[in-house]
């Protein structure tokens, strides 16, 4: 999409701002409408937050509650193709005409929480993300980098593209994006267990709940990887263990059966743990990757 493609007006709730950032990258002209006090992100992280979320967007300052600014706002909408609306009550008062209207809210526009305020933290919790992160015997953990907010933004950007496609076929679309639903739809193992097994799985800790992957202690930190996917991953890891006389009993015939390996996964992980503990994490990861095995060093933030 060229830089002269559709215009996109944005009135930001934090759950909508990433969508505008994505659309800038796709070639949209995105206009951010800021209140007289400025977008809240201007005061976050000494202004770096504003640069991150709003890079490439144009900006205008309007007080929507002022009658003159409201007229200017409505004129801006008449020139736009899309309204990416993150306001609490909805930015449109009248007929939206042919405008693609995408509303992004924490919990949807109807239902028991539709009038609740929210942050990335509360949406991550109520969407189920935090219930799936951490050790089962410890409290839930929040994933870093505002992932609940970013999931909402990704889905809102997709909504914009679908809305424009729908409008090209003669429709007049209004799309609603619930940040909570976006999080719930991205839970991977948690969602699959609920849909297919009617259960809410516990926090999995260091081990992936569906495939034999996990985190393992190395000599100077952690590595992540495992044995899932292609059978060659098991064959390659076993050959590596045998080369180092570290296979224990894993070279016995019963371990060639994938179902048996999954059922007795803990023993495999014990053998791997003893092997990996002797390696510096980066050296292990490089050696594993040279064997086309899916392992990586787990770096701390300062690394």
PDB file of C-alpha atoms in Angstrom:
ATOM      1  CA  UNK A   1       0.000   0.000   0.000  1.00  0.00           C
ATOM      2  CA  UNK A   2       1.508   3.302  -1.042  1.00  0.00           C
ATOM      3  CA  UNK A   3       2.028   6.234   1.333  1.00  0.00           C
ATOM      4  CA  UNK A   4      -0.797   7.989  -0.521  1.00  0.00           C
ATOM      5  CA  UNK A   5      -3.228   5.176   0.260  1.00  0.00           C
ATOM      6  CA  UNK A   6      -6.127   5.309   2.711  1.00  0.00           C
ATOM      7  CA  UNK A   7      -6.122   7.805   5.519  1.00  0.00           C
ATOM      8  CA  UNK A   8      -6.621   6.502   9.008  1.00  0.00           C
ATOM      9  CA  UNK A   9      -7.762   8.716  11.864  1.00  0.00           C
ATOM     10  CA  UNK A  10      -6.793   7.522  15.333  1.00  0.00           C
ATOM     11  CA  UNK A  11      -8.165   8.559  18.705  1.00  0.00           C
ATOM     12  CA  UNK A  12      -6.122   6.447  21.047  1.00  0.00           C
ATOM     13  CA  UNK A  13      -6.930   4.288  23.978  1.00  0.00           C
ATOM     14  CA  UNK A  14      -3.661   2.450  24.763  1.00  0.00           C
ATOM     15  CA  UNK A  15      -5.185  -0.721  23.306  1.00  0.00           C
ATOM     16  CA  UNK A  16      -5.537   0.941  19.894  1.00  0.00           C
ATOM     17  CA  UNK A  17      -2.187   2.664  19.511  1.00  0.00           C
ATOM     18  CA  UNK A  18      -0.215  -0.319  18.237  1.00  0.00           C
ATOM     19  CA  UNK A  19      -2.737  -0.800  15.429  1.00  0.00           C
ATOM     20  CA  UNK A  20      -1.962   2.683  14.154  1.00  0.00           C
ATOM     21  CA  UNK A  21       1.745   1.938  14.335  1.00  0.00           C
ATOM     22  CA  UNK A  22       1.279  -1.200  12.232  1.00  0.00           C
ATOM     23  CA  UNK A  23      -0.797   0.685   9.673  1.00  0.00           C
ATOM     24  CA  UNK A  24       1.947   3.296   9.283  1.00  0.00           C
ATOM     25  CA  UNK A  25       4.258   0.458   8.315  1.00  0.00           C
ATOM     26  CA  UNK A  26       1.730  -0.721   5.731  1.00  0.00           C
ATOM     27  CA  UNK A  27       1.678   2.692   4.055  1.00  0.00           C
ATOM     28  CA  UNK A  28      -1.350   4.349   5.632  1.00  0.00           C
ATOM     29  CA  UNK A  29      -1.438   8.021   6.451  1.00  0.00           C
ATOM     30  CA  UNK A  30      -2.304   7.877  10.148  1.00  0.00           C
ATOM     31  CA  UNK A  31      -3.419  11.012  11.990  1.00  0.00           C
ATOM     32  CA  UNK A  32      -3.305  10.924  15.766  1.00  0.00           C
ATOM     33  CA  UNK A  33      -5.773  13.262  17.480  1.00  0.00           C
ATOM     34  CA  UNK A  34      -4.324  14.366  20.809  1.00  0.00           C
ATOM     35  CA  UNK A  35      -6.122  16.209  23.622  1.00  0.00           C
ATOM     36  CA  UNK A  36      -4.832  19.649  24.646  1.00  0.00           C
ATOM     37  CA  UNK A  37      -2.769  17.983  27.375  1.00  0.00           C
ATOM     38  CA  UNK A  38      -1.034  15.781  24.795  1.00  0.00           C
ATOM     39  CA  UNK A  39      -1.136  12.042  24.298  1.00  0.00           C
ATOM     40  CA  UNK A  40      -0.408  10.291  27.623  1.00  0.00           C
ATOM     41  CA  UNK A  41       2.550   8.441  26.100  1.00  0.00           C
ATOM     42  CA  UNK A  42       4.427  11.752  25.817  1.00  0.00           C
ATOM     43  CA  UNK A  43       5.109  11.523  29.557  1.00  0.00           C
ATOM     44  CA  UNK A  44       5.959   7.804  29.588  1.00  0.00           C
ATOM     45  CA  UNK A  45       9.629   6.766  29.595  1.00  0.00           C
ATOM     46  CA  UNK A  46      10.779  10.373  29.132  1.00  0.00           C
ATOM     47  CA  UNK A  47       8.922  10.567  25.828  1.00  0.00           C
ATOM     48  CA  UNK A  48      10.437   7.420  24.337  1.00  0.00           C
ATOM     49  CA  UNK A  49       7.054   5.705  24.611  1.00  0.00           C
ATOM     50  CA  UNK A  50       5.495   8.314  22.343  1.00  0.00           C
ATOM     51  CA  UNK A  51       8.236   7.834  19.763  1.00  0.00           C
ATOM     52  CA  UNK A  52       7.774   4.080  19.860  1.00  0.00           C
ATOM     53  CA  UNK A  53       3.985   3.928  19.568  1.00  0.00           C
ATOM     54  CA  UNK A  54       3.427   6.898  17.271  1.00  0.00           C
ATOM     55  CA  UNK A  55       6.429   7.026  14.962  1.00  0.00           C
ATOM     56  CA  UNK A  56       5.368   7.966  11.448  1.00  0.00           C
ATOM     57  CA  UNK A  57       1.962   9.315  12.448  1.00  0.00           C
ATOM     58  CA  UNK A  58       0.803  12.865  11.900  1.00  0.00           C
ATOM     59  CA  UNK A  59      -0.658  14.622  14.915  1.00  0.00           C
ATOM     60  CA  UNK A  60      -3.310  17.247  15.543  1.00  0.00           C
ATOM     61  CA  UNK A  61      -4.479  18.671  18.859  1.00  0.00           C
ATOM     62  CA  UNK A  62      -8.253  18.895  19.358  1.00  0.00           C
ATOM     63  CA  UNK A  63     -10.522  19.241  22.359  1.00  0.00           C
ATOM     64  CA  UNK A  64     -13.441  17.066  21.295  1.00  0.00           C
ATOM     65  CA  UNK A  65     -15.675  18.667  23.939  1.00  0.00           C
ATOM     66  CA  UNK A  66     -15.121  22.125  22.423  1.00  0.00           C
ATOM     67  CA  UNK A  67     -17.715  22.949  19.749  1.00  0.00           C
ATOM     68  CA  UNK A  68     -15.215  24.419  17.278  1.00  0.00           C
ATOM     69  CA  UNK A  69     -12.757  21.575  17.731  1.00  0.00           C
ATOM     70  CA  UNK A  70     -15.609  19.122  17.380  1.00  0.00           C
ATOM     71  CA  UNK A  71     -16.420  20.593  13.964  1.00  0.00           C
ATOM     72  CA  UNK A  72     -12.750  20.287  12.999  1.00  0.00           C
ATOM     73  CA  UNK A  73     -12.802  16.698  14.191  1.00  0.00           C
ATOM     74  CA  UNK A  74     -15.863  15.889  12.102  1.00  0.00           C
ATOM     75  CA  UNK A  75     -14.275  17.521   9.063  1.00  0.00           C
ATOM     76  CA  UNK A  76     -11.224  15.335   9.597  1.00  0.00           C
ATOM     77  CA  UNK A  77     -13.419  12.249   9.670  1.00  0.00           C
ATOM     78  CA  UNK A  78     -15.059  13.215   6.375  1.00  0.00           C
ATOM     79  CA  UNK A  79     -11.637  13.126   4.745  1.00  0.00           C
ATOM     80  CA  UNK A  80     -10.685   9.779   6.292  1.00  0.00           C
ATOM     81  CA  UNK A  81     -11.299   6.187   5.291  1.00  0.00           C
ATOM     82  CA  UNK A  82     -10.981   4.633   8.734  1.00  0.00           C
ATOM     83  CA  UNK A  83     -11.686   5.645  12.309  1.00  0.00           C
ATOM     84  CA  UNK A  84      -9.539   3.628  14.695  1.00  0.00           C
ATOM     85  CA  UNK A  85     -11.425   4.425  17.872  1.00  0.00           C
ATOM     86  CA  UNK A  86      -9.997   3.637  21.282  1.00  0.00           C
ATOM     87  CA  UNK A  87     -12.183   6.036  23.236  1.00  0.00           C
ATOM     88  CA  UNK A  88     -14.146   4.806  26.240  1.00  0.00           C
ATOM     89  CA  UNK A  89     -17.604   5.741  24.939  1.00  0.00           C
ATOM     90  CA  UNK A  90     -17.102   5.823  21.179  1.00  0.00           C
ATOM     91  CA  UNK A  91     -15.989   8.851  19.201  1.00  0.00           C
ATOM     92  CA  UNK A  92     -18.906   9.012  16.748  1.00  0.00           C
ATOM     93  CA  UNK A  93     -22.170  10.743  17.592  1.00  0.00           C
ATOM     94  CA  UNK A  94     -23.862  10.656  14.199  1.00  0.00           C
ATOM     95  CA  UNK A  95     -24.065   8.483  11.112  1.00  0.00           C
ATOM     96  CA  UNK A  96     -20.583   7.413  10.136  1.00  0.00           C
ATOM     97  CA  UNK A  97     -21.367   7.356   6.407  1.00  0.00           C
ATOM     98  CA  UNK A  98     -18.876   5.185   4.513  1.00  0.00           C
ATOM     99  CA  UNK A  99     -16.242   5.411   7.246  1.00  0.00           C
ATOM    100  CA  UNK A 100     -14.795   2.100   8.421  1.00  0.00           C
ATOM    101  CA  UNK A 101     -15.215   2.333  12.190  1.00  0.00           C
ATOM    102  CA  UNK A 102     -13.003   0.047  14.307  1.00  0.00           C
ATOM    103  CA  UNK A 103     -13.675   0.266  18.044  1.00  0.00           C
ATOM    104  CA  UNK A 104     -11.049  -1.118  20.401  1.00  0.00           C
ATOM    105  CA  UNK A 105     -12.069  -1.561  24.039  1.00  0.00           C
ATOM    106  CA  UNK A 106     -10.725  -3.616  26.957  1.00  0.00           C
ATOM    107  CA  UNK A 107     -13.804  -5.863  27.357  1.00  0.00           C
ATOM    108  CA  UNK A 108     -16.112  -5.154  24.433  1.00  0.00           C
ATOM    109  CA  UNK A 109     -19.010  -2.727  24.167  1.00  0.00           C
ATOM    110  CA  UNK A 110     -21.589  -5.050  25.745  1.00  0.00           C
ATOM    111  CA  UNK A 111     -21.475  -7.464  28.655  1.00  0.00           C
ATOM    112  CA  UNK A 112     -20.769  -7.259  32.401  1.00  0.00           C
ATOM    113  CA  UNK A 113     -17.359  -5.567  32.058  1.00  0.00           C
ATOM    114  CA  UNK A 114     -18.062  -3.279  29.117  1.00  0.00           C
ATOM    115  CA  UNK A 115     -17.785  -0.179  31.293  1.00  0.00           C
ATOM    116  CA  UNK A 116     -14.671  -1.282  33.170  1.00  0.00           C
ATOM    117  CA  UNK A 117     -11.422   0.591  32.807  1.00  0.00           C
ATOM    118  CA  UNK A 118      -8.351  -1.559  32.259  1.00  0.00           C
ATOM    119  CA  UNK A 119      -4.610  -1.710  31.839  1.00  0.00           C
ATOM    120  CA  UNK A 120      -2.359  -4.186  30.081  1.00  0.00           C
ATOM    121  CA  UNK A 121      -2.000  -5.968  33.439  1.00  0.00           C
ATOM    122  CA  UNK A 122      -5.715  -6.403  34.118  1.00  0.00           C
ATOM    123  CA  UNK A 123      -6.514  -7.502  30.562  1.00  0.00           C
ATOM    124  CA  UNK A 124      -3.625  -9.995  30.619  1.00  0.00           C
ATOM    125  CA  UNK A 125      -5.074 -11.402  33.848  1.00  0.00           C
ATOM    126  CA  UNK A 126      -8.738 -11.517  32.823  1.00  0.00           C
ATOM    127  CA  UNK A 127      -7.861 -12.784  29.345  1.00  0.00           C
ATOM    128  CA  UNK A 128      -6.144 -15.807  30.897  1.00  0.00           C
ATOM    129  CA  UNK A 129      -2.586 -15.034  29.833  1.00  0.00           C
ATOM    130  CA  UNK A 130      -1.163 -14.741  33.349  1.00  0.00           C
ATOM    131  CA  UNK A 131      -2.859 -17.944  34.469  1.00  0.00           C
ATOM    132  CA  UNK A 132      -0.720 -19.767  31.904  1.00  0.00           C
ATOM    133  CA  UNK A 133       2.643 -18.241  32.819  1.00  0.00           C
ATOM    134  CA  UNK A 134       4.808 -19.256  35.771  1.00  0.00           C
ATOM    135  CA  UNK A 135       5.227 -22.221  38.074  1.00  0.00           C
ATOM    136  CA  UNK A 136       2.018 -23.987  39.174  1.00  0.00           C
ATOM    137  CA  UNK A 137       2.869 -23.629  42.865  1.00  0.00           C
ATOM    138  CA  UNK A 138       3.638 -19.921  42.592  1.00  0.00           C
ATOM    139  CA  UNK A 139       1.582 -16.817  41.657  1.00  0.00           C
ATOM    140  CA  UNK A 140       0.857 -16.041  37.995  1.00  0.00           C
ATOM    141  CA  UNK A 141       3.359 -13.923  36.080  1.00  0.00           C
ATOM    142  CA  UNK A 142       2.931 -11.033  33.675  1.00  0.00           C
ATOM    143  CA  UNK A 143       4.643 -11.424  30.332  1.00  0.00           C
ATOM    144  CA  UNK A 144       6.890  -8.474  29.418  1.00  0.00           C
ATOM    145  CA  UNK A 145       6.481  -5.742  26.812  1.00  0.00           C
ATOM    146  CA  UNK A 146       2.720  -5.084  27.032  1.00  0.00           C
ATOM    147  CA  UNK A 147       1.747  -8.219  25.148  1.00  0.00           C
ATOM    148  CA  UNK A 148      -1.972  -7.946  25.920  1.00  0.00           C
ATOM    149  CA  UNK A 149      -2.015  -4.450  24.467  1.00  0.00           C
ATOM    150  CA  UNK A 150      -0.036  -5.529  21.431  1.00  0.00           C
ATOM    151  CA  UNK A 151      -2.379  -8.441  20.741  1.00  0.00           C
ATOM    152  CA  UNK A 152      -5.295  -6.024  20.732  1.00  0.00           C
ATOM    153  CA  UNK A 153      -3.405  -3.742  18.337  1.00  0.00           C
ATOM    154  CA  UNK A 154      -2.608  -6.547  15.916  1.00  0.00           C
ATOM    155  CA  UNK A 155      -6.244  -7.636  15.800  1.00  0.00           C
ATOM    156  CA  UNK A 156      -7.422  -4.044  15.374  1.00  0.00           C
ATOM    157  CA  UNK A 157      -5.057  -3.559  12.421  1.00  0.00           C
ATOM    158  CA  UNK A 158      -6.431  -6.741  10.847  1.00  0.00           C
ATOM    159  CA  UNK A 159      -9.918  -5.362  11.492  1.00  0.00           C
ATOM    160  CA  UNK A 160      -9.034  -2.201   9.583  1.00  0.00           C
ATOM    161  CA  UNK A 161      -7.856  -4.198   6.565  1.00  0.00           C
ATOM    162  CA  UNK A 162     -10.941  -6.420   6.617  1.00  0.00           C
ATOM    163  CA  UNK A 163     -13.174  -3.380   7.020  1.00  0.00           C
ATOM    164  CA  UNK A 164     -11.686  -1.702   3.970  1.00  0.00           C
ATOM    165  CA  UNK A 165     -12.140  -4.884   1.965  1.00  0.00           C
ATOM    166  CA  UNK A 166     -15.748  -5.108   3.120  1.00  0.00           C
ATOM    167  CA  UNK A 167     -16.381  -1.471   2.192  1.00  0.00           C
ATOM    168  CA  UNK A 168     -15.026  -2.094  -1.292  1.00  0.00           C
ATOM    169  CA  UNK A 169     -17.849  -4.605  -1.711  1.00  0.00           C
ATOM    170  CA  UNK A 170     -20.494  -2.060  -0.761  1.00  0.00           C
ATOM    171  CA  UNK A 171     -20.785  -2.666   2.974  1.00  0.00           C
ATOM    172  CA  UNK A 172     -20.566  -0.097   5.768  1.00  0.00           C
ATOM    173  CA  UNK A 173     -18.585  -1.919   8.445  1.00  0.00           C
ATOM    174  CA  UNK A 174     -18.401  -1.358  12.179  1.00  0.00           C
ATOM    175  CA  UNK A 175     -15.887  -3.676  13.812  1.00  0.00           C
ATOM    176  CA  UNK A 176     -15.468  -4.205  17.545  1.00  0.00           C
ATOM    177  CA  UNK A 177     -12.227  -5.473  19.053  1.00  0.00           C
ATOM    178  CA  UNK A 178     -12.179  -6.696  22.662  1.00  0.00           C
ATOM    179  CA  UNK A 179      -8.651  -6.767  24.083  1.00  0.00           C
ATOM    180  CA  UNK A 180      -9.702  -9.504  26.498  1.00  0.00           C
ATOM    181  CA  UNK A 181     -10.931 -11.689  23.637  1.00  0.00           C
ATOM    182  CA  UNK A 182      -7.685 -11.087  21.736  1.00  0.00           C
ATOM    183  CA  UNK A 183      -5.702 -12.377  24.709  1.00  0.00           C
ATOM    184  CA  UNK A 184      -7.974 -15.382  25.248  1.00  0.00           C
ATOM    185  CA  UNK A 185      -7.679 -16.339  21.572  1.00  0.00           C
ATOM    186  CA  UNK A 186      -3.866 -16.375  21.805  1.00  0.00           C
ATOM    187  CA  UNK A 187      -3.427 -18.754  24.749  1.00  0.00           C
ATOM    188  CA  UNK A 188      -2.314 -21.666  22.564  1.00  0.00           C
ATOM    189  CA  UNK A 189      -2.204 -24.661  24.926  1.00  0.00           C
ATOM    190  CA  UNK A 190      -4.687 -23.104  27.345  1.00  0.00           C
ATOM    191  CA  UNK A 191      -7.263 -22.539  24.625  1.00  0.00           C
ATOM    192  CA  UNK A 192      -6.785 -25.993  23.112  1.00  0.00           C
ATOM    193  CA  UNK A 193      -7.193 -27.713  26.470  1.00  0.00           C
ATOM    194  CA  UNK A 194     -10.379 -25.791  27.177  1.00  0.00           C
ATOM    195  CA  UNK A 195     -11.938 -26.369  23.745  1.00  0.00           C
ATOM    196  CA  UNK A 196     -11.013 -30.027  23.285  1.00  0.00           C
ATOM    197  CA  UNK A 197     -10.738 -31.322  26.868  1.00  0.00           C
ATOM    198  CA  UNK A 198     -13.083 -28.979  28.767  1.00  0.00           C
ATOM    199  CA  UNK A 199     -10.433 -28.094  31.324  1.00  0.00           C
ATOM    200  CA  UNK A 200      -8.345 -25.111  32.346  1.00  0.00           C
ATOM    201  CA  UNK A 201      -4.738 -26.326  32.514  1.00  0.00           C
ATOM    202  CA  UNK A 202      -2.462 -25.252  35.368  1.00  0.00           C
ATOM    203  CA  UNK A 203       0.553 -23.027  34.842  1.00  0.00           C
ATOM    204  CA  UNK A 204       3.107 -25.268  33.108  1.00  0.00           C
ATOM    205  CA  UNK A 205       6.279 -23.961  34.743  1.00  0.00           C
ATOM    206  CA  UNK A 206       9.440 -24.621  32.755  1.00  0.00           C
ATOM    207  CA  UNK A 207       7.932 -27.343  30.546  1.00  0.00           C
ATOM    208  CA  UNK A 208       5.734 -26.723  27.502  1.00  0.00           C
ATOM    209  CA  UNK A 209       2.294 -28.239  28.175  1.00  0.00           C
ATOM    210  CA  UNK A 210       1.854 -29.852  24.751  1.00  0.00           C
ATOM    211  CA  UNK A 211       5.253 -30.713  23.301  1.00  0.00           C
ATOM    212  CA  UNK A 212       8.479 -31.950  24.962  1.00  0.00           C
ATOM    213  CA  UNK A 213      10.153 -28.546  25.163  1.00  0.00           C
ATOM    214  CA  UNK A 214      11.305 -26.676  28.216  1.00  0.00           C
ATOM    215  CA  UNK A 215      13.938 -24.651  30.036  1.00  0.00           C
ATOM    216  CA  UNK A 216      17.052 -26.362  31.375  1.00  0.00           C
ATOM    217  CA  UNK A 217      19.821 -25.248  33.730  1.00  0.00           C
ATOM    218  CA  UNK A 218      23.188 -24.847  32.055  1.00  0.00           C
ATOM    219  CA  UNK A 219      26.501 -24.136  33.774  1.00  0.00           C
ATOM    220  CA  UNK A 220      25.978 -20.367  33.590  1.00  0.00           C
ATOM    221  CA  UNK A 221      22.261 -19.851  33.098  1.00  0.00           C
ATOM    222  CA  UNK A 222      19.481 -21.496  31.117  1.00  0.00           C
ATOM    223  CA  UNK A 223      18.849 -22.903  27.665  1.00  0.00           C
ATOM    224  CA  UNK A 224      15.504 -23.525  26.019  1.00  0.00           C
ATOM    225  CA  UNK A 225      14.636 -26.256  23.565  1.00  0.00           C
ATOM    226  CA  UNK A 226      13.490 -29.834  23.313  1.00  0.00           C
ATOM    227  CA  UNK A 227      12.456 -32.768  21.232  1.00  0.00           C
ATOM    228  CA  UNK A 228       9.144 -31.802  19.646  1.00  0.00           C
ATOM    229  CA  UNK A 229       8.333 -31.767  15.953  1.00  0.00           C
ATOM    230  CA  UNK A 230      10.164 -33.957  13.483  1.00  0.00           C
ATOM    231  CA  UNK A 231      11.373 -37.404  14.671  1.00  0.00           C
ATOM    232  CA  UNK A 232      14.870 -36.381  13.594  1.00  0.00           C
ATOM    233  CA  UNK A 233      14.990 -34.070  16.612  1.00  0.00           C
ATOM    234  CA  UNK A 234      14.867 -37.100  18.894  1.00  0.00           C
ATOM    235  CA  UNK A 235      17.286 -39.035  16.699  1.00  0.00           C
ATOM    236  CA  UNK A 236      19.730 -36.129  16.583  1.00  0.00           C
ATOM    237  CA  UNK A 237      19.630 -35.493  20.329  1.00  0.00           C
ATOM    238  CA  UNK A 238      20.023 -39.176  21.138  1.00  0.00           C
ATOM    239  CA  UNK A 239      23.030 -39.439  18.805  1.00  0.00           C
ATOM    240  CA  UNK A 240      24.573 -36.424  20.537  1.00  0.00           C
ATOM    241  CA  UNK A 241      24.026 -37.973  23.958  1.00  0.00           C
ATOM    242  CA  UNK A 242      25.542 -41.276  22.803  1.00  0.00           C
ATOM    243  CA  UNK A 243      28.580 -39.467  21.389  1.00  0.00           C
ATOM    244  CA  UNK A 244      29.158 -38.104  24.899  1.00  0.00           C
ATOM    245  CA  UNK A 245      28.251 -41.337  26.703  1.00  0.00           C
ATOM    246  CA  UNK A 246      25.425 -39.452  28.394  1.00  0.00           C
ATOM    247  CA  UNK A 247      22.407 -41.352  27.070  1.00  0.00           C
ATOM    248  CA  UNK A 248      21.690 -43.359  30.256  1.00  0.00           C
ATOM    249  CA  UNK A 249      19.066 -45.928  29.062  1.00  0.00           C
ATOM    250  CA  UNK A 250      17.586 -43.778  26.289  1.00  0.00           C
ATOM    251  CA  UNK A 251      19.170 -45.988  23.617  1.00  0.00           C
ATOM    252  CA  UNK A 252      16.923 -48.886  24.632  1.00  0.00           C
ATOM    253  CA  UNK A 253      14.235 -49.950  22.095  1.00  0.00           C
ATOM    254  CA  UNK A 254      11.209 -48.671  24.046  1.00  0.00           C
ATOM    255  CA  UNK A 255      12.395 -45.073  23.735  1.00  0.00           C
ATOM    256  CA  UNK A 256      12.049 -45.170  19.952  1.00  0.00           C
ATOM    257  CA  UNK A 257       8.265 -44.959  20.426  1.00  0.00           C
ATOM    258  CA  UNK A 258       7.074 -41.300  20.518  1.00  0.00           C
ATOM    259  CA  UNK A 259       4.068 -42.118  22.732  1.00  0.00           C
ATOM    260  CA  UNK A 260       6.306 -43.872  25.247  1.00  0.00           C
ATOM    261  CA  UNK A 261       8.665 -40.901  25.258  1.00  0.00           C
ATOM    262  CA  UNK A 262       5.832 -38.483  25.956  1.00  0.00           C
ATOM    263  CA  UNK A 263       4.457 -40.659  28.744  1.00  0.00           C
ATOM    264  CA  UNK A 264       7.919 -40.895  30.349  1.00  0.00           C
ATOM    265  CA  UNK A 265       9.016 -37.378  29.483  1.00  0.00           C
ATOM    266  CA  UNK A 266      10.318 -36.579  32.969  1.00  0.00           C
ATOM    267  CA  UNK A 267      13.005 -39.248  32.752  1.00  0.00           C
ATOM    268  CA  UNK A 268      14.174 -37.873  29.415  1.00  0.00           C
ATOM    269  CA  UNK A 269      14.330 -34.403  30.916  1.00  0.00           C
ATOM    270  CA  UNK A 270      16.358 -35.733  33.859  1.00  0.00           C
ATOM    271  CA  UNK A 271      18.904 -37.218  31.462  1.00  0.00           C
ATOM    272  CA  UNK A 272      19.019 -34.028  29.425  1.00  0.00           C
ATOM    273  CA  UNK A 273      19.391 -31.917  32.555  1.00  0.00           C
ATOM    274  CA  UNK A 274      22.436 -33.883  33.678  1.00  0.00           C
ATOM    275  CA  UNK A 275      23.995 -33.474  30.226  1.00  0.00           C
ATOM    276  CA  UNK A 276      23.194 -29.788  29.786  1.00  0.00           C
ATOM    277  CA  UNK A 277      24.324 -28.774  33.286  1.00  0.00           C
ATOM    278  CA  UNK A 278      27.965 -29.243  32.258  1.00  0.00           C
ATOM    279  CA  UNK A 279      27.776 -26.819  29.314  1.00  0.00           C
ATOM    280  CA  UNK A 280      27.964 -23.019  29.169  1.00  0.00           C
ATOM    281  CA  UNK A 281      24.619 -21.980  27.738  1.00  0.00           C
ATOM    282  CA  UNK A 282      25.870 -20.276  24.564  1.00  0.00           C
ATOM    283  CA  UNK A 283      28.271 -23.111  23.764  1.00  0.00           C
ATOM    284  CA  UNK A 284      25.490 -25.653  24.159  1.00  0.00           C
ATOM    285  CA  UNK A 285      23.097 -23.651  21.979  1.00  0.00           C
ATOM    286  CA  UNK A 286      25.650 -23.216  19.196  1.00  0.00           C
ATOM    287  CA  UNK A 287      26.568 -26.891  19.266  1.00  0.00           C
ATOM    288  CA  UNK A 288      22.892 -27.909  19.203  1.00  0.00           C
ATOM    289  CA  UNK A 289      22.123 -25.617  16.296  1.00  0.00           C
ATOM    290  CA  UNK A 290      25.082 -26.998  14.356  1.00  0.00           C
ATOM    291  CA  UNK A 291      23.254 -30.333  14.631  1.00  0.00           C
ATOM    292  CA  UNK A 292      20.015 -28.652  13.454  1.00  0.00           C
ATOM    293  CA  UNK A 293      18.439 -29.082  16.874  1.00  0.00           C
ATOM    294  CA  UNK A 294      16.069 -26.352  18.162  1.00  0.00           C
ATOM    295  CA  UNK A 295      17.900 -24.955  21.190  1.00  0.00           C
ATOM    296  CA  UNK A 296      18.832 -21.420  22.233  1.00  0.00           C
ATOM    297  CA  UNK A 297      20.497 -19.694  25.149  1.00  0.00           C
ATOM    298  CA  UNK A 298      18.155 -17.790  27.472  1.00  0.00           C
ATOM    299  CA  UNK A 299      19.643 -14.320  27.830  1.00  0.00           C
ATOM    300  CA  UNK A 300      18.917 -12.071  30.771  1.00  0.00           C
ATOM    301  CA  UNK A 301      17.872  -8.469  30.010  1.00  0.00           C
ATOM    302  CA  UNK A 302      21.358  -7.114  30.726  1.00  0.00           C
ATOM    303  CA  UNK A 303      22.782  -9.616  28.241  1.00  0.00           C
TER     304      UNK A 303
END
